[in-house]
CSV table of C-alpha atoms and ligand atoms in Angstrom, one decimal:
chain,number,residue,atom,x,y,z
T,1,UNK,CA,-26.0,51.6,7.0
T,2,UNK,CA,-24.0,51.9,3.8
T,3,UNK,CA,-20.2,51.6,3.7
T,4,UNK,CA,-18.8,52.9,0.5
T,5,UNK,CA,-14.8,51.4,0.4
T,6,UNK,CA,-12.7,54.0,-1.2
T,7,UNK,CA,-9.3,54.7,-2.5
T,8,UNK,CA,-6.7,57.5,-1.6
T,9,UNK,CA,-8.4,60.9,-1.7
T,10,UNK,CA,-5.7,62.8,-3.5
T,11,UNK,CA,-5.2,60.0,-6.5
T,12,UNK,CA,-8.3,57.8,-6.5
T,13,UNK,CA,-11.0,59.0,-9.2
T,14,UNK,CA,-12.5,55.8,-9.7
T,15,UNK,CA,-13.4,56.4,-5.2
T,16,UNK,CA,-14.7,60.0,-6.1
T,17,UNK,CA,-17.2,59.7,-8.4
T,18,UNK,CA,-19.4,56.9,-6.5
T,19,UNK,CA,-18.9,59.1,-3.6
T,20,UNK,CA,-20.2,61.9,-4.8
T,21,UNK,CA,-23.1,60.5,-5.9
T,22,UNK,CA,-24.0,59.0,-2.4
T,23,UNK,CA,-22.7,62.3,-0.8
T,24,UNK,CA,-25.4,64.0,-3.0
T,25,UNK,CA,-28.5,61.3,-2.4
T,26,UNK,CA,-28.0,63.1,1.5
T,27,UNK,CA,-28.4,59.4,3.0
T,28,UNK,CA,-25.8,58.4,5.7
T,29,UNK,CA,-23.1,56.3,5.0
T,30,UNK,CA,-19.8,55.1,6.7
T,31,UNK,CA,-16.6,55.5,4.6
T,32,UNK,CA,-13.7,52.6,4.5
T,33,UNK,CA,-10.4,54.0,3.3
T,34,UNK,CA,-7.9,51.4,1.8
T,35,UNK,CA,-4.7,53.3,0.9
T,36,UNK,CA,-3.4,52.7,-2.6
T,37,UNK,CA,0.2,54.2,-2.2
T,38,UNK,CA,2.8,54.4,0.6
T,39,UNK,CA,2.0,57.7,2.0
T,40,UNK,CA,4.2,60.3,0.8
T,41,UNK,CA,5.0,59.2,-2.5
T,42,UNK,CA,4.2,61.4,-5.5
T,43,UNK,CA,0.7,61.1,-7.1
T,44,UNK,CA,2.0,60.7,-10.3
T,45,UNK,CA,4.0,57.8,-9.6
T,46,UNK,CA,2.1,54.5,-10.7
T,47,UNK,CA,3.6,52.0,-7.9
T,48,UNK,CA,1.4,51.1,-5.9
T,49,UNK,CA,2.2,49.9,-1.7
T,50,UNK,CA,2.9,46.3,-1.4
T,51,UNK,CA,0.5,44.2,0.1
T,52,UNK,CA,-2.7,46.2,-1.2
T,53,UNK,CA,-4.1,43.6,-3.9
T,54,UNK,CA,-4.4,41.4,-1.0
T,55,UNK,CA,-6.2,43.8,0.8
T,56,UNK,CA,-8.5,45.1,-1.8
T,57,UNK,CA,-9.3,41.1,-3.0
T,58,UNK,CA,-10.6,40.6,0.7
T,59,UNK,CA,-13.7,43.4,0.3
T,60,UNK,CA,-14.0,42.5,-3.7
T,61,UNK,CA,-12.5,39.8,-5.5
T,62,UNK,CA,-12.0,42.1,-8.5
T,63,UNK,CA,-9.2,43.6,-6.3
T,64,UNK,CA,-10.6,47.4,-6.7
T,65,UNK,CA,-11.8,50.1,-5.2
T,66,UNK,CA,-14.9,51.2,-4.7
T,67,UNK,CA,-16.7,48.8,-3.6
T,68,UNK,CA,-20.4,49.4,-2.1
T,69,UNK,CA,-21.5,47.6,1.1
T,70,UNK,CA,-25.5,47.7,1.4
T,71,UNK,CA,-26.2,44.8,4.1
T,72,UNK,CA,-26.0,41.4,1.9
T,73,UNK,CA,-25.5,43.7,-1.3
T,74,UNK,CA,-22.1,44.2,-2.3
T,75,UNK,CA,-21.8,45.9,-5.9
T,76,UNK,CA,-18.3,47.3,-7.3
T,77,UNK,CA,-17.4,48.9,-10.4
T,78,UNK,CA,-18.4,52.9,-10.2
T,79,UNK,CA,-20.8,52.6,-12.5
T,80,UNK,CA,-22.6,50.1,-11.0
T,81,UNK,CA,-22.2,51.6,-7.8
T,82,UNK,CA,-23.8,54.7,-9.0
T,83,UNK,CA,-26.3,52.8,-11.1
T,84,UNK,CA,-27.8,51.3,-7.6
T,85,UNK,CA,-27.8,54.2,-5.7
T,86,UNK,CA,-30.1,55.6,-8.2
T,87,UNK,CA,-32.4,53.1,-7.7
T,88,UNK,CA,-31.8,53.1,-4.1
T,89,UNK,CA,-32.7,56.7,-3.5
T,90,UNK,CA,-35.2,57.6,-6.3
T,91,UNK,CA,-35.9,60.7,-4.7
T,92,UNK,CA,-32.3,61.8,-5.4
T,93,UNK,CA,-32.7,62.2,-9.0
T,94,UNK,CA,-29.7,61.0,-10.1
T,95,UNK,CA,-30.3,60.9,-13.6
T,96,UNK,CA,-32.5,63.4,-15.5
T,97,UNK,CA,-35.9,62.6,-15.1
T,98,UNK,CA,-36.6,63.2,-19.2
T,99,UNK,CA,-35.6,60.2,-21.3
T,100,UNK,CA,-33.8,61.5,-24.0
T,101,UNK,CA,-31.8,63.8,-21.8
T,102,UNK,CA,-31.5,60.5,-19.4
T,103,UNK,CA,-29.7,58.7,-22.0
T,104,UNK,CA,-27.4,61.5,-23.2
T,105,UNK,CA,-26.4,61.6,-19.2
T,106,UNK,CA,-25.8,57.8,-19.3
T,107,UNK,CA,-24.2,58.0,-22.9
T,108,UNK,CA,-21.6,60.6,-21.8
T,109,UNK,CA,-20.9,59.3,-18.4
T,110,UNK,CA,-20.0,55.5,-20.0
T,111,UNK,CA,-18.3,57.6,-22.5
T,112,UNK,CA,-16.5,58.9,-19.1
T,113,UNK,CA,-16.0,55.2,-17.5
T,114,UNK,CA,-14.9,53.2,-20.9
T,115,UNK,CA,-12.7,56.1,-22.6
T,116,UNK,CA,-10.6,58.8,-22.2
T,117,UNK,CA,-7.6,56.7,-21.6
T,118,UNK,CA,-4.9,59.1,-22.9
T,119,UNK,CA,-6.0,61.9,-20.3
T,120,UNK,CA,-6.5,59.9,-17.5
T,121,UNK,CA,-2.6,58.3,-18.2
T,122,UNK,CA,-0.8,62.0,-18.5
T,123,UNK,CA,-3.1,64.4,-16.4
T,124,UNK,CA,-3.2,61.8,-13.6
T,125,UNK,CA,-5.6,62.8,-10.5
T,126,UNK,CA,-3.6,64.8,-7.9
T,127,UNK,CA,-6.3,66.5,-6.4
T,128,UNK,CA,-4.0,68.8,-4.5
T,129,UNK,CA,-0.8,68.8,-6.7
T,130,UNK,CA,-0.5,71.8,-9.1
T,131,UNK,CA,1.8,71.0,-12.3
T,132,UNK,CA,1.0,73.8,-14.8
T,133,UNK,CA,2.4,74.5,-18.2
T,134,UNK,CA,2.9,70.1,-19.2
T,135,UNK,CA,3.2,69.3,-22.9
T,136,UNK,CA,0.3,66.7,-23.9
T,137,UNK,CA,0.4,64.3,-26.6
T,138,UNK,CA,-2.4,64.7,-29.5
T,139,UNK,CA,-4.2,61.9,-27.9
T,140,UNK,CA,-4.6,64.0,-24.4
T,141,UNK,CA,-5.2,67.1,-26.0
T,142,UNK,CA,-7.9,65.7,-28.6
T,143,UNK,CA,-9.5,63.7,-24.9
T,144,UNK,CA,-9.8,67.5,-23.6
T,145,UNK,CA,-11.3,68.5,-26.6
T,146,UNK,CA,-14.3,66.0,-26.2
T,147,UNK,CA,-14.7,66.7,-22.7
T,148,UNK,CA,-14.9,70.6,-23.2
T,149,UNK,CA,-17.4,69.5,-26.1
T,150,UNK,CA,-19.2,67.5,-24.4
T,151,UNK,CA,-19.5,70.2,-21.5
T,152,UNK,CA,-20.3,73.0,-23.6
T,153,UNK,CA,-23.2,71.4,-25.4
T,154,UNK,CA,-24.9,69.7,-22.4
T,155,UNK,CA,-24.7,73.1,-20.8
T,156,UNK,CA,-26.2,74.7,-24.0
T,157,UNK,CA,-28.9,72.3,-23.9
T,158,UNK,CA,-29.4,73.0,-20.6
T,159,UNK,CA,-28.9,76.6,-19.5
T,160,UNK,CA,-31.4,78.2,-17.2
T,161,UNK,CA,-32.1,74.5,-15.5
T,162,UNK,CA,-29.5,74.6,-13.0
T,163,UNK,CA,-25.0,75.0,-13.1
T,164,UNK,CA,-24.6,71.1,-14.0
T,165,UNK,CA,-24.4,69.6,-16.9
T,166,UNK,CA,-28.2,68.6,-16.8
T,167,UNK,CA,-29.4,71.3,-14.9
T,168,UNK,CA,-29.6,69.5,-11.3
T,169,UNK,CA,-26.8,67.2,-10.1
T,170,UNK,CA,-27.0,63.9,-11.8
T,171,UNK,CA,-24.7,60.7,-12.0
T,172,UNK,CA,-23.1,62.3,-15.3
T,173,UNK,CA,-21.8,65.0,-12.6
T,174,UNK,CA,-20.2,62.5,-10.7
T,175,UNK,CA,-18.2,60.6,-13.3
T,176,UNK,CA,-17.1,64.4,-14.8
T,177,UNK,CA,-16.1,65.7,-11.7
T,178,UNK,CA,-12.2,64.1,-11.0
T,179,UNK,CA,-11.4,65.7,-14.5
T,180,UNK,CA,-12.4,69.4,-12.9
T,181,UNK,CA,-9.8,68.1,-10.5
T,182,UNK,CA,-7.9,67.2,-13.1
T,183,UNK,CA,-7.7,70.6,-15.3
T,184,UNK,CA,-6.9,72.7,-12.2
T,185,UNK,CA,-4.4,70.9,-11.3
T,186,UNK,CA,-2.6,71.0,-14.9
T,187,UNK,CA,-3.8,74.4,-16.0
T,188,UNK,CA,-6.2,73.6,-18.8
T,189,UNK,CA,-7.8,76.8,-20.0
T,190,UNK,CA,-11.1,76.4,-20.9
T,191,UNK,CA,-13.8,78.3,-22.6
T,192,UNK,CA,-16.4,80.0,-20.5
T,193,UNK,CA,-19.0,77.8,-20.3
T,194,UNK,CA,-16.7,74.9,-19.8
T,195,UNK,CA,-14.8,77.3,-16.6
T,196,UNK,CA,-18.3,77.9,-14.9
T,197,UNK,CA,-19.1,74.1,-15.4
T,198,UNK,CA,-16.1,72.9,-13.7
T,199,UNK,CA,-15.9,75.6,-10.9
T,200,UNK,CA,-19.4,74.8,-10.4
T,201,UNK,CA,-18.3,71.1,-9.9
T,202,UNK,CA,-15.5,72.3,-7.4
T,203,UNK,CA,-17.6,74.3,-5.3
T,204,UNK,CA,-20.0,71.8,-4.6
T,205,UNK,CA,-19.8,71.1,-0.6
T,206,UNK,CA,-18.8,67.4,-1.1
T,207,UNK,CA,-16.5,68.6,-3.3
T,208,UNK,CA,-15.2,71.2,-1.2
T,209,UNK,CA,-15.3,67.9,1.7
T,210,UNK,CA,-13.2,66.0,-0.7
T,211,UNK,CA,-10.6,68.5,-1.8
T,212,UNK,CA,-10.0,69.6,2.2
T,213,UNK,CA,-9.3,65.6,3.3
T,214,UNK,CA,-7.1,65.0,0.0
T,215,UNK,CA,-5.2,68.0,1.5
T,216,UNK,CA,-5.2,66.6,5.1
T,217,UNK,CA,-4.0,62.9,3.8
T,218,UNK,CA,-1.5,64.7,1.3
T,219,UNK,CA,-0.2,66.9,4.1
T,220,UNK,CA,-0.3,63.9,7.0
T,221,UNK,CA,2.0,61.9,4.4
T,222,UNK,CA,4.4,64.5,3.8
T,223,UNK,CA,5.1,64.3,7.7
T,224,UNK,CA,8.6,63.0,8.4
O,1,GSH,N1,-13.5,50.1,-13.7
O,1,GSH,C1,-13.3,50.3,-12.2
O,1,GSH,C2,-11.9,50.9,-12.0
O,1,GSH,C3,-11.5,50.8,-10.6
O,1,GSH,C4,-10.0,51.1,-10.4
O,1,GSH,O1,-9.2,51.0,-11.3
O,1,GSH,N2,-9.7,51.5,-9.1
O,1,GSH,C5,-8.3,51.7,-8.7
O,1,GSH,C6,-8.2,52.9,-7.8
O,1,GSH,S1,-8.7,54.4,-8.5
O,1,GSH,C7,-7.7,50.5,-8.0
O,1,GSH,O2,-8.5,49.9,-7.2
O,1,GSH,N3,-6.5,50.1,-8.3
O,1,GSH,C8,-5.8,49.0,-7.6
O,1,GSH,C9,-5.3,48.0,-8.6
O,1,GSH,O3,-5.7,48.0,-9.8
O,1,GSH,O4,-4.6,47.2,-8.1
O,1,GSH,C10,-14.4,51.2,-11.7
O,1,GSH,O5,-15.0,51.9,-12.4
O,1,GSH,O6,-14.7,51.1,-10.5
């Protein structure tokens, strides 16, 4: 049995987009939550609880979350994570099957992983928050930009093949899918394309899975 080692549901994107991906291989897998935050405080805030480096450096000496427990293999980093479980379930097709349009997938999803830095800092995951109508810097919006462009062409290229950016669900799915999160919950208007893409994203069932316990663990923390 797998155990995947995630973050807070609400605020943890890095958690999401491994989980997804094993969510969507179908296989069975137990889940380990280690909360980031003292429950109850706002998602935007950056403290977080004491005590939890300690906590995360005994399941990965990195001190993050996720982490992937597969018997004696123990892989962190979401990209690795996701890497493996495409090898682990081949049948899952997690990456395109064609070559060129597998390296575009991998191209934009490390584009995902390594970048993006300015939108990740202001339109911080809070799955269930809603804070419309937020003035971003040029270095958010211009992030934005990319991602719509990057959205509308893979979708372009793809149309006809499936509602994802490659048609089926792939890896490059995955590592998109907190920032669907992410433009609900501030608002971001989008072009068509780019709003069918991400509502597409949200309606998946995992999704759907996801969104409900971020609610349930947002709502439990709120309780005096
Ligand atoms: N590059 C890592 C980033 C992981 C990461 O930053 N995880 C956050 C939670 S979303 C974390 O564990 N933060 C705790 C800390 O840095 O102390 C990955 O892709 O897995």
């Amino acid at each position: 049995m797998l155990t995947l080692v995630i973050g807070d549901k609400n605020i943890s994107s890095w958690s999401l987009r491994p989980w997804l991906a094993l969510k969507m291989t179908g296989a069975p897998f137990e889940e380990r939550m280690i909360r980031l935050r003292v429950p109850g405080s706002p998602a935007t805030s950056a403290v977080y609880r004491p005590g939890l480096k300690d906590d995360l450096k005994a399941v990965n000496a990195a001190g993050k979350v996720p982490v992937l427990i597969d018997g004696a293999v123990k892989v962190w980093e979401s990209f690795a994570i996701c890497e493996y479980l495409a090898e682990r379930f081949p049948e899952a097709n997690l990456w395109p099957e064609a070559y060129d349009k597998r390296a575009v997938a991998r191209a934009i999803a490390s584009e995902m992983h390594a970048g993006f830095g300015d939108m990740r800092n202001e339109l911080t995951m809070d799955v269930v928050g809603r804070h419309p109508g937020m003035a971003f810097s040029g270095g958010a919006k211009a992030d934005i930009a990319r991602v719509v462009e990057i959205w509308t062409e893979c979708r372009a290229a793809n149309a006809g093949a499936g509602p994802f950016l490659f048609g089926h669900f792939t890896i490059a799915d995955a590592f998109f899918a907190p920032v669907a999160t992410r433009f609900r919950t501030y608002g971001v208007e989008l072009p068509a394309s780019a709003q069918a893409y991400a509502d597409a994203v949200l309606d998946l069932a995992p999704m759907r899975e996801w969104i409900a316990a971020a609610e349930a663990e947002v709502a439990a923390g709120a309780r005096p």
